[in-house]
Short mmCIF file of C-alpha atoms in Angstrom, two decimals:
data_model
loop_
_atom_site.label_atom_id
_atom_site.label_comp_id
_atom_site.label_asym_id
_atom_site.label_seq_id
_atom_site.Cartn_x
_atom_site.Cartn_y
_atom_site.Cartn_z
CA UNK A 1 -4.19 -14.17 19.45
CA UNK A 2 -0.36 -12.83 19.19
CA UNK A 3 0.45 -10.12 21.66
CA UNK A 4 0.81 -7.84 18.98
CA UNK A 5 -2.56 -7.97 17.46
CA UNK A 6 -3.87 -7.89 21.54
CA UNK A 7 -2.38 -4.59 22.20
CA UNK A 8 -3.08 -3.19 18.09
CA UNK A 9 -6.02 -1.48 17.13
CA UNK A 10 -8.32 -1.50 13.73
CA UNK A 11 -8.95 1.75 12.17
CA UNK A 12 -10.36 2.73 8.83
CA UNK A 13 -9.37 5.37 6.77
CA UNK A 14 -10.95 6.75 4.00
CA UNK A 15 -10.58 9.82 1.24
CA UNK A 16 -11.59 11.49 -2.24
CA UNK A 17 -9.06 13.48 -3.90
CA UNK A 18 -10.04 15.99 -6.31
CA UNK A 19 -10.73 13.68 -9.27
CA UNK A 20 -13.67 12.50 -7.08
CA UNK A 21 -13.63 8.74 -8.89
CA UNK A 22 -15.06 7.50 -5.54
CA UNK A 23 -13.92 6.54 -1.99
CA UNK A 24 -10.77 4.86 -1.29
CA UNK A 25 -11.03 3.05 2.09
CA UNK A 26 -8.41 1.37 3.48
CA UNK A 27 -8.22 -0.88 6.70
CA UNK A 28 -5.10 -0.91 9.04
CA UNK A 29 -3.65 -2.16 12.22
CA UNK A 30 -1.76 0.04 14.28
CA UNK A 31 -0.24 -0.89 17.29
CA UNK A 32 -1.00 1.00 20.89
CA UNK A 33 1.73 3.02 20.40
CA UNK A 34 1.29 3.81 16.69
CA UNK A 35 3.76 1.20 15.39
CA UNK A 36 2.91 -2.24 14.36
CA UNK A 37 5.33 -5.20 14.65
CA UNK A 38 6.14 -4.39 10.62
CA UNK A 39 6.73 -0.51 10.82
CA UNK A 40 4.04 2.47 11.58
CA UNK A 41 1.30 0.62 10.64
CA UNK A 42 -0.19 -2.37 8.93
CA UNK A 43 -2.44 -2.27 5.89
CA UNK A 44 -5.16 -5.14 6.33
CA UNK A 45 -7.14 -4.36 3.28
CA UNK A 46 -8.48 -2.05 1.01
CA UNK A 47 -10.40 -0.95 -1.73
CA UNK A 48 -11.76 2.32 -3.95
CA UNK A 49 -15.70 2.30 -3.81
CA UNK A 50 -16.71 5.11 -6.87
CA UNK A 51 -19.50 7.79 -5.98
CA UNK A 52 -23.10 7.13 -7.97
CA UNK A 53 -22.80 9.01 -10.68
CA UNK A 54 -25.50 12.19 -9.80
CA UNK A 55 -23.18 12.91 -6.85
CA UNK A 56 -20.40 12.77 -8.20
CA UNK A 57 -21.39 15.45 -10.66
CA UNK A 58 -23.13 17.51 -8.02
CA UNK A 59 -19.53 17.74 -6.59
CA UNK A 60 -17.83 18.23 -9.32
CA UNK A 61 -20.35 21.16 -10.00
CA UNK A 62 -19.49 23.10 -6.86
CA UNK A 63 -15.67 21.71 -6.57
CA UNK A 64 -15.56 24.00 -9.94
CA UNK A 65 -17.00 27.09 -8.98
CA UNK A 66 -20.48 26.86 -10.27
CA UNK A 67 -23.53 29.19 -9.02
CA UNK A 68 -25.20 26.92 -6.00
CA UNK A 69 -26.43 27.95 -3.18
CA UNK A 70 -25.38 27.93 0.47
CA UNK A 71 -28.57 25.40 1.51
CA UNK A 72 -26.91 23.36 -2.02
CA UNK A 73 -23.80 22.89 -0.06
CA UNK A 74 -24.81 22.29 3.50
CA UNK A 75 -27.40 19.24 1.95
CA UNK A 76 -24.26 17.97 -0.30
CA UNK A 77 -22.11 17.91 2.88
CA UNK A 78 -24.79 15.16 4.29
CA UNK A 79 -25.30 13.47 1.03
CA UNK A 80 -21.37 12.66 0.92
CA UNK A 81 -20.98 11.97 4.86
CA UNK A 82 -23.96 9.45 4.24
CA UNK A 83 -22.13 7.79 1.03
CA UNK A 84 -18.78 7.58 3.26
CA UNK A 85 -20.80 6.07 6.03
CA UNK A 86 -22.26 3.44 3.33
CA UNK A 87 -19.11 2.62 1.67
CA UNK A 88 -17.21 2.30 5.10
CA UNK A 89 -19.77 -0.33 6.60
CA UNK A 90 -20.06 -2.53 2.77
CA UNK A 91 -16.39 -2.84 2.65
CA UNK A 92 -16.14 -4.22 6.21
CA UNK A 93 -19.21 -6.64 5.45
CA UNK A 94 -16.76 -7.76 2.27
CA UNK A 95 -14.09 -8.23 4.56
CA UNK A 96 -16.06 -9.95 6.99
CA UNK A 97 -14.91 -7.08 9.78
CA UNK A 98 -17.61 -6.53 12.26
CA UNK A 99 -18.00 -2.55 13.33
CA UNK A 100 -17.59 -3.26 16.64
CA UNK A 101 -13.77 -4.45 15.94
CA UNK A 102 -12.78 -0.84 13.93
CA UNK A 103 -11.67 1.39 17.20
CA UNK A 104 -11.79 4.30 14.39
CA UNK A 105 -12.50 6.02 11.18
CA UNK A 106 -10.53 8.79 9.67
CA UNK A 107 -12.13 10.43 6.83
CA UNK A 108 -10.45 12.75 4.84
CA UNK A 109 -13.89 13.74 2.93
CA UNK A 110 -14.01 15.38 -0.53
CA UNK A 111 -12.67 18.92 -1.00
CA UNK A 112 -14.60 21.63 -3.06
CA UNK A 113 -12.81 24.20 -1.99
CA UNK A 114 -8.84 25.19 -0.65
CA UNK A 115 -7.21 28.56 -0.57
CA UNK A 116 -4.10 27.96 1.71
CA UNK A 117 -2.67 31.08 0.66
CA UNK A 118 -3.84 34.52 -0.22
CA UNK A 119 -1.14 37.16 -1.22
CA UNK A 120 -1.27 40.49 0.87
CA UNK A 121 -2.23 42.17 -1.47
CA UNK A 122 -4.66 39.89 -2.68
CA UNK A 123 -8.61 39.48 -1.54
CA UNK A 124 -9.70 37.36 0.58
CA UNK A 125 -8.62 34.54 3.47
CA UNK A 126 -7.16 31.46 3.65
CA UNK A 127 -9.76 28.78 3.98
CA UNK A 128 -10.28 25.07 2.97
CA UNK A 129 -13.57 23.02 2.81
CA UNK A 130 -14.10 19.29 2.81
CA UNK A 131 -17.55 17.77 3.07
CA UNK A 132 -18.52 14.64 4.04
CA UNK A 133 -20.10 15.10 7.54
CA UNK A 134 -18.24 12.75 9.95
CA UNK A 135 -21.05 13.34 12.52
CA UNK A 136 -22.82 11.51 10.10
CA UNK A 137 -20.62 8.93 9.70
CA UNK A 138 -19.99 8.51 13.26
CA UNK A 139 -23.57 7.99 13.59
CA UNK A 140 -24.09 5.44 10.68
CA UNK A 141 -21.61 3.23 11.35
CA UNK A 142 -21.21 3.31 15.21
CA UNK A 143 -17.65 3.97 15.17
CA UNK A 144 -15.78 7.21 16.82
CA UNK A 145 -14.67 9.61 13.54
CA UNK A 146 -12.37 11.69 13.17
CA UNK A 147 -12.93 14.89 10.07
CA UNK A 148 -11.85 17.87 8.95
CA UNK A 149 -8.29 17.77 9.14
CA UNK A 150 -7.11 20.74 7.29
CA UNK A 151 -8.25 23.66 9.35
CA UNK A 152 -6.47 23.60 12.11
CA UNK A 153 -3.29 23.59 10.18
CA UNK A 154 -4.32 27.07 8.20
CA UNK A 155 -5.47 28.22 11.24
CA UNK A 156 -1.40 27.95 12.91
CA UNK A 157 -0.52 29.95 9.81
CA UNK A 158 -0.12 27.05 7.60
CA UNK A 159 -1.47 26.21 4.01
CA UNK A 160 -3.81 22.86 5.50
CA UNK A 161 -2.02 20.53 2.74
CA UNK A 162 -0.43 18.66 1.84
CA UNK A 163 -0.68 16.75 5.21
CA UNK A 164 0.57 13.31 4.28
CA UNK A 165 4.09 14.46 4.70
CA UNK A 166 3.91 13.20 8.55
CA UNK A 167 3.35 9.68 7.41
CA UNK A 168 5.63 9.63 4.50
CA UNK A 169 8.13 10.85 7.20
CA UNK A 170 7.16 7.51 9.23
CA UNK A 171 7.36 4.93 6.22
CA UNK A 172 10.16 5.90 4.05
CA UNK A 173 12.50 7.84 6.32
CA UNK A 174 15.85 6.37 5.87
CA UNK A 175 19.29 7.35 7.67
CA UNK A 176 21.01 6.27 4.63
CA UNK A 177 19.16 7.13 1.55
CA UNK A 178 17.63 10.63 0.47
CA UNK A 179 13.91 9.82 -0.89
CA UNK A 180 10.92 11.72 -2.46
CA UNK A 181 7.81 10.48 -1.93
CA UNK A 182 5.59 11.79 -5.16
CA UNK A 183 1.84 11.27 -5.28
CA UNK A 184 0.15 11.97 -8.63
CA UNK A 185 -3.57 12.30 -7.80
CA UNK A 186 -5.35 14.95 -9.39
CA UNK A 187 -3.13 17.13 -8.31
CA UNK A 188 0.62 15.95 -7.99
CA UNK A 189 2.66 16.50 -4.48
CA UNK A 190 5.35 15.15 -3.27
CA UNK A 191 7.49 15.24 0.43
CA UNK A 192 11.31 15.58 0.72
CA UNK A 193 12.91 13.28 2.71
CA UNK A 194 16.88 14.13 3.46
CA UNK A 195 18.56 11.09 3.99
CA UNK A 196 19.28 10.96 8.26
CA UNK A 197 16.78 14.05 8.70
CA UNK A 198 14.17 14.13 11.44
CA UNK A 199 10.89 15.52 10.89
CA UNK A 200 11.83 18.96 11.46
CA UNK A 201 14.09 18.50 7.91
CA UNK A 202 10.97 17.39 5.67
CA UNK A 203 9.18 19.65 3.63
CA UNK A 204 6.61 19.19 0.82
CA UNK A 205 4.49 21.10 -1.68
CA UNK A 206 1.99 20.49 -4.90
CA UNK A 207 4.27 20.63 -7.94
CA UNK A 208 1.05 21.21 -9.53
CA UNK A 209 -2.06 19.29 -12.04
CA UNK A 210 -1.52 15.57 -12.14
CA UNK A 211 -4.22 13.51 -13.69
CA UNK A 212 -6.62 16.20 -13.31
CA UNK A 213 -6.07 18.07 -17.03
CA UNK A 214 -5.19 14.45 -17.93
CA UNK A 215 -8.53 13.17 -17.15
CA UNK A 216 -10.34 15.74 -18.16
CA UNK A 217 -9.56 15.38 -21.66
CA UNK A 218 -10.21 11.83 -21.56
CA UNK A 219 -13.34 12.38 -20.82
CA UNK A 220 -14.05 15.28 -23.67
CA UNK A 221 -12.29 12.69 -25.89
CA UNK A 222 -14.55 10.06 -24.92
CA UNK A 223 -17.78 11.70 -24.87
CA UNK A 224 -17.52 10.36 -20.84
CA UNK A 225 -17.18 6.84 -21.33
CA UNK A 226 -13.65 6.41 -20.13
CA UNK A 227 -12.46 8.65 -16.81
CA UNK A 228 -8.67 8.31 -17.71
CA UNK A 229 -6.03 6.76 -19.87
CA UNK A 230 -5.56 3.60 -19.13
CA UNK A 231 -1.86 2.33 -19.64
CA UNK A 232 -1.47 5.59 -21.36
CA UNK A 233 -3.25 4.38 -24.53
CA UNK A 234 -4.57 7.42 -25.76
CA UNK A 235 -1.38 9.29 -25.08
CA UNK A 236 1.08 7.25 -26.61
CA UNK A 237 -1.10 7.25 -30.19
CA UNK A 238 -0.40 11.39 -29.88
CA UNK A 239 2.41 13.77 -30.54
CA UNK A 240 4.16 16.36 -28.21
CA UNK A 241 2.44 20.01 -29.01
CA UNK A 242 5.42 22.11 -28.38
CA UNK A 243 4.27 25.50 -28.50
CA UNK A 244 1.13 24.62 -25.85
CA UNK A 245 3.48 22.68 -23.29
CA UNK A 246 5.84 25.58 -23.38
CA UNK A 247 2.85 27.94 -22.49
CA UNK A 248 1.89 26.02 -20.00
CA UNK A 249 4.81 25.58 -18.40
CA UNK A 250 5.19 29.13 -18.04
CA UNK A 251 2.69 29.11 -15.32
CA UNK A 252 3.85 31.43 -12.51
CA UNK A 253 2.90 28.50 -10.04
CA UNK A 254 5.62 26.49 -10.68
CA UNK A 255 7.78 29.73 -10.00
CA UNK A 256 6.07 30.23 -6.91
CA UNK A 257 8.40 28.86 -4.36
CA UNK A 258 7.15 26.56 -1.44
CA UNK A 259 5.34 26.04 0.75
CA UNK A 260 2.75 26.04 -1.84
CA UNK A 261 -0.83 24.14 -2.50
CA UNK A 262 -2.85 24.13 -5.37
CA UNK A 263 -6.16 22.01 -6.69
CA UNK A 264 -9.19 22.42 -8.85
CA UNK A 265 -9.71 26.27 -8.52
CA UNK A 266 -6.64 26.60 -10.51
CA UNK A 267 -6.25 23.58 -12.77
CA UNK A 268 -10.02 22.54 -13.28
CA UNK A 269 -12.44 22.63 -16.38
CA UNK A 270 -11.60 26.58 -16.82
CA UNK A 271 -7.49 25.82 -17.06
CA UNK A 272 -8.48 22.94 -19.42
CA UNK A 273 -10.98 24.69 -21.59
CA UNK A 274 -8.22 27.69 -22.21
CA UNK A 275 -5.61 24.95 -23.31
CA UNK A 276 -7.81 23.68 -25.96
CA UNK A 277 -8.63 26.88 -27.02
CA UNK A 278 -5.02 27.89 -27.74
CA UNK A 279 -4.33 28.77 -31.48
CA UNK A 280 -1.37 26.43 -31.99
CA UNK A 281 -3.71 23.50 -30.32
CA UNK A 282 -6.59 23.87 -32.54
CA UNK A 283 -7.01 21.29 -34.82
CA UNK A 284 -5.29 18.70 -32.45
CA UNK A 285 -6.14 15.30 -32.14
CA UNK A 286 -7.41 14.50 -28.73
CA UNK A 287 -4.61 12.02 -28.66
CA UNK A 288 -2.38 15.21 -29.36
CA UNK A 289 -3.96 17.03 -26.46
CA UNK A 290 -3.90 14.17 -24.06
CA UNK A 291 -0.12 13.25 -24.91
CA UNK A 292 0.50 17.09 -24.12
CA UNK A 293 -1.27 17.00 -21.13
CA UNK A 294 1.13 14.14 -19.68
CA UNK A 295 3.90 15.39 -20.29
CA UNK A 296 2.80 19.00 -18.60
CA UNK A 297 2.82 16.51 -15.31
CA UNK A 298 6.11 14.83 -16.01
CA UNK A 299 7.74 18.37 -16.79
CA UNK A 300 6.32 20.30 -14.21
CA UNK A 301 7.45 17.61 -11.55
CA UNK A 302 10.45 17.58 -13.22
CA UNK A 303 11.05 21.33 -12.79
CA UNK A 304 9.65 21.41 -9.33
CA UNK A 305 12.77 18.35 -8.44
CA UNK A 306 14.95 20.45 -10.40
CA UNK A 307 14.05 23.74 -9.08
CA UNK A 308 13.32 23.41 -5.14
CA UNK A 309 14.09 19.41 -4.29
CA UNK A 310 17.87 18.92 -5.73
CA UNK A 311 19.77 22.39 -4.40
CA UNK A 312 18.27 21.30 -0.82
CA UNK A 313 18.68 17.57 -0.30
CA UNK A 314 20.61 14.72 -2.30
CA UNK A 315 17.59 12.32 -3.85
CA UNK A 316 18.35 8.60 -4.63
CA UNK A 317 15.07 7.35 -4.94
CA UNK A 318 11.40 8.50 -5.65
CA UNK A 319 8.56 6.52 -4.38
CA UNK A 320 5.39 6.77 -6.35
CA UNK A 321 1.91 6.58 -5.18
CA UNK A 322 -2.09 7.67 -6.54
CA UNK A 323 -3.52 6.75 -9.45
CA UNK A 324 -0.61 8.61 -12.24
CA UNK A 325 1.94 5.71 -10.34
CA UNK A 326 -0.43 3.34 -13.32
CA UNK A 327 0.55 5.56 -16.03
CA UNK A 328 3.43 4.08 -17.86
CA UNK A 329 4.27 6.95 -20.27
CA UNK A 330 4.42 9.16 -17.06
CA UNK A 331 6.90 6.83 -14.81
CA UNK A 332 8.74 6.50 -18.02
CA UNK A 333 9.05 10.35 -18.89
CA UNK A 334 9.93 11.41 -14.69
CA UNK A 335 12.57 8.48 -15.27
CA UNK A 336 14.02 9.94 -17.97
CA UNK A 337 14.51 13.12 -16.93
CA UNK A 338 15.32 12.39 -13.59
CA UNK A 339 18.55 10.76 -14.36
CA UNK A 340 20.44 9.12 -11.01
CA UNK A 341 17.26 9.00 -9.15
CA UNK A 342 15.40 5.42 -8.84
CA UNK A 343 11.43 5.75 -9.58
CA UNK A 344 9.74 2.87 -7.46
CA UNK A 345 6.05 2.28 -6.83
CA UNK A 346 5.20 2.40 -2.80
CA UNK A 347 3.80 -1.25 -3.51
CA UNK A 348 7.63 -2.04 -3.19
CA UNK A 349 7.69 -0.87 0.45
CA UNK A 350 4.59 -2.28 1.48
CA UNK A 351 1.06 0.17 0.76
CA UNK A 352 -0.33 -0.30 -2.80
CA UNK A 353 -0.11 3.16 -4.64
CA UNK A 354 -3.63 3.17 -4.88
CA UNK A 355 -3.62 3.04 -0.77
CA UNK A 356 -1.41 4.97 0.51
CA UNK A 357 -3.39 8.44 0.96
CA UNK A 358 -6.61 6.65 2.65
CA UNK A 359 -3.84 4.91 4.64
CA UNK A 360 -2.19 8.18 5.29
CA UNK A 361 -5.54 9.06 7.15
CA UNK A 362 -6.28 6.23 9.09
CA UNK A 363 -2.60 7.07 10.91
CA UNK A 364 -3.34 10.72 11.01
CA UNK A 365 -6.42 10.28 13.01
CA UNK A 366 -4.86 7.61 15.36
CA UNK A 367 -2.90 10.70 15.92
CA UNK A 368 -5.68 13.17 16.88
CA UNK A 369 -7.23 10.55 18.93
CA UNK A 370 -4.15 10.63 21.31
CA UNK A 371 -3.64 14.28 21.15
CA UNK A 372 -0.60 14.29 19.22
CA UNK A 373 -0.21 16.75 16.75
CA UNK A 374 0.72 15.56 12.95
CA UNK A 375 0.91 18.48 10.60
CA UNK A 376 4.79 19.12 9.34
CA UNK A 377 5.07 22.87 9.54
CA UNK A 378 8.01 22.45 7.12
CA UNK A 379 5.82 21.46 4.73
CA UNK A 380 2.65 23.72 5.10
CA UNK A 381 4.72 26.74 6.61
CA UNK A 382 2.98 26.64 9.94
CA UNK A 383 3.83 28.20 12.21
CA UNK A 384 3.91 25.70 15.05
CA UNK A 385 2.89 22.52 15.26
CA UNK A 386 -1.17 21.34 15.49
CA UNK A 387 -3.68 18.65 16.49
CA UNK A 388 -5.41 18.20 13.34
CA UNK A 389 -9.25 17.33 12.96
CA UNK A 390 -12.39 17.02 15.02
CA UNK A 391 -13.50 14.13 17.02
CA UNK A 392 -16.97 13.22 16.47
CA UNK A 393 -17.91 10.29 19.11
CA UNK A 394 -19.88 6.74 18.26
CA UNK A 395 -23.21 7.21 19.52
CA UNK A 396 -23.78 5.80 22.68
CA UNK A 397 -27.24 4.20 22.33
CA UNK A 398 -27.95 1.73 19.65
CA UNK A 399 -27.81 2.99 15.76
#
């Protein structure tokens, strides 16, 4: 064995976003000092591993507001920390990785709720809730977890997302060249990265939905039987509905300036059920709707770019990760629009754009491990920086 791999470490990281498809889990090296000999870390392997399909709806129930119950919750919390805990240990048997070798898991879990920010003269508190017990995961699978990462960085006064900025920082910082990282999950965020800064210069927000009103209509349009538009098939048989997009694109979100975070509570079923509902997009194909829809994402990154990215920082390139970096039609529109700025997938540089955010995590938790804080109070307005997460320890009998 090379020195390098002697003194790395295995650790698994693992996430949902707010589509809730499933669990991405991703397997990387990282050296003792959190580098590898190719950069911050290594990705080893990796793969998405969907939720059965009554949990999945169960979440999806409470992730959009529905009447449940408090008991409801606390049991769906296990449910999910046992399903993480089951997908981490079969993708390590595929791999042919013993649990003994993985020195960690980070799990991001699966939102259902996040507030980062309540107006003064608004109700309520800040607060953010992912489930997915990692005590329960710890004790499945043997292996030291690390959970919960966004509280601690609402509790210094921040929003608790987005909190891949730190690792974006430590894979595409350049001295040379200005990049945005953009991911278009469900929702679509992306980090500023001034060409030469240090991490005190990033910031990042959401720019608001990304395959979230997307996928939603694919799945009206489809009676369920597809979860999203593949290649952009659906969309490109549609037409632009101007009068909708323009509506929509009056949202006072994307005037709200950053630091800002958004997810389901705003963009979910209710957002997509007024949209249909509109007079001029009665009578629309779902082709018209879904083409629409797309181009809301494109736009509304477009504006964000426009609006708070390109008066702050000079941007050559914009590196494109989640599940909208498949969607031709969407690459093709931010292109477009963006003129001067190169749109690249992250495969390019070395994670898979399916990857990266389940990567992000592994890193993150290496992180909390070592007592080193990771949130980037420039972009989730902390107010200082934090040591995000909670350790829950491998048992220490046998499982």
């Amino acid at each position: 064995m090379s020195r390098s791999r002697a003194s790395s470490a295995l650790v698994v990281g693992m996430m949902s976003g707010t589509s809730a498809d499933g669990m991405d889990v991703a397997l990387v090296r990282i050296g003792a000092r959190g580098q590898s000999e190719t950069g911050p870390a290594k990705l080893e392997n990796f793969e998405t591993v969907p939720y059965p399909a009554p949990l999945r709806d169960s979440i999806l129930r409470v992730a959009e507001g529905e009447c449940v119950t408090a008991g409801e919750i606390s049991s769906l919390n296990f449910r999910v920390g046992e399903e993480f805990a089951r997908a981490a240990l079969a993708a390590l048997r595929r791999w042919r990785v013993r649990p003994q070798r993985i020195a960690l898991i980070g799990s991001h879990g699966q939102t259902i709720f996040h507030q980062g920010f309540v107006r003064s003269s608004g109700a309520g508190t800040p607060s953010t809730l992912q489930i997915g017990e990692p005590a329960i995961i710890a004790a499945r699978t043997g292996i030291t977890t690390v959970g919960d990462f966004r509280p601690a960085d609402i509790a210094a006064g921040g929003q608790g997302a987005p909190l891949v900025p730190f690792v974006d920082y430590r894979l595409y910082g350049h001295a040379r060249i200005g990049r945005v990282a953009l991911n278009i999950g469900g929702i679509a965020n992306l980090t500023v990265l001034p060409a030469g800064g240090g991490l005190r210069d990033v910031f990042a927000f959401d720019t608001g939905p990304g395959n979230m009103v997307i996928d939603a209509l694919v799945r009206r349009a489809t009676r369920g039987r597809q979860k999203f538009d593949r290649n952009a098939r659906i969309a490109t048989r549609g037409r632009i509905l101007p009068a909708p997009l323009d509506s929509l694109l009056r949202d006072e979100y994307f005037r709200t300036p950053p630091p800002k975070t958004t997810g389901r509570e705003r963009y979910g079923e209710e957002y997509v059920r007024r949209f249909i509902a509109r007079r001029e997009a009665r009578g629309a194909s779902h082709a018209d709707l879904i083409r629409t829809a797309t181009m809301l994402t494109a736009l509304s990154i477009v504006d964000a770019m426009n609006r708070w990215v390109r008066p702050r920082a000079n941007i050559a390139e914009m590196i494109v990760s989640g599940g909208g970096a498949h969607n031709p039609l969407l690459l093709a529109q931010l292109a477009a629009a963006l003129g001067g700025i190169r749109v690249i997938g992250s495969a390019e540089l070395g994670v898979p754009e399916d990857a990266k955010e389940a990567f992000a995590f592994a890193l993150l938790a290496w992180e909390t491990l070592h007592r080193r804080p990771s949130n980037v109070p420039g972009a989730t307005g902390a107010r200082f920086p934090a040591i995000l997460g909670k350790i829950c320890y491998a048992p220490q009998g046998k499982i």
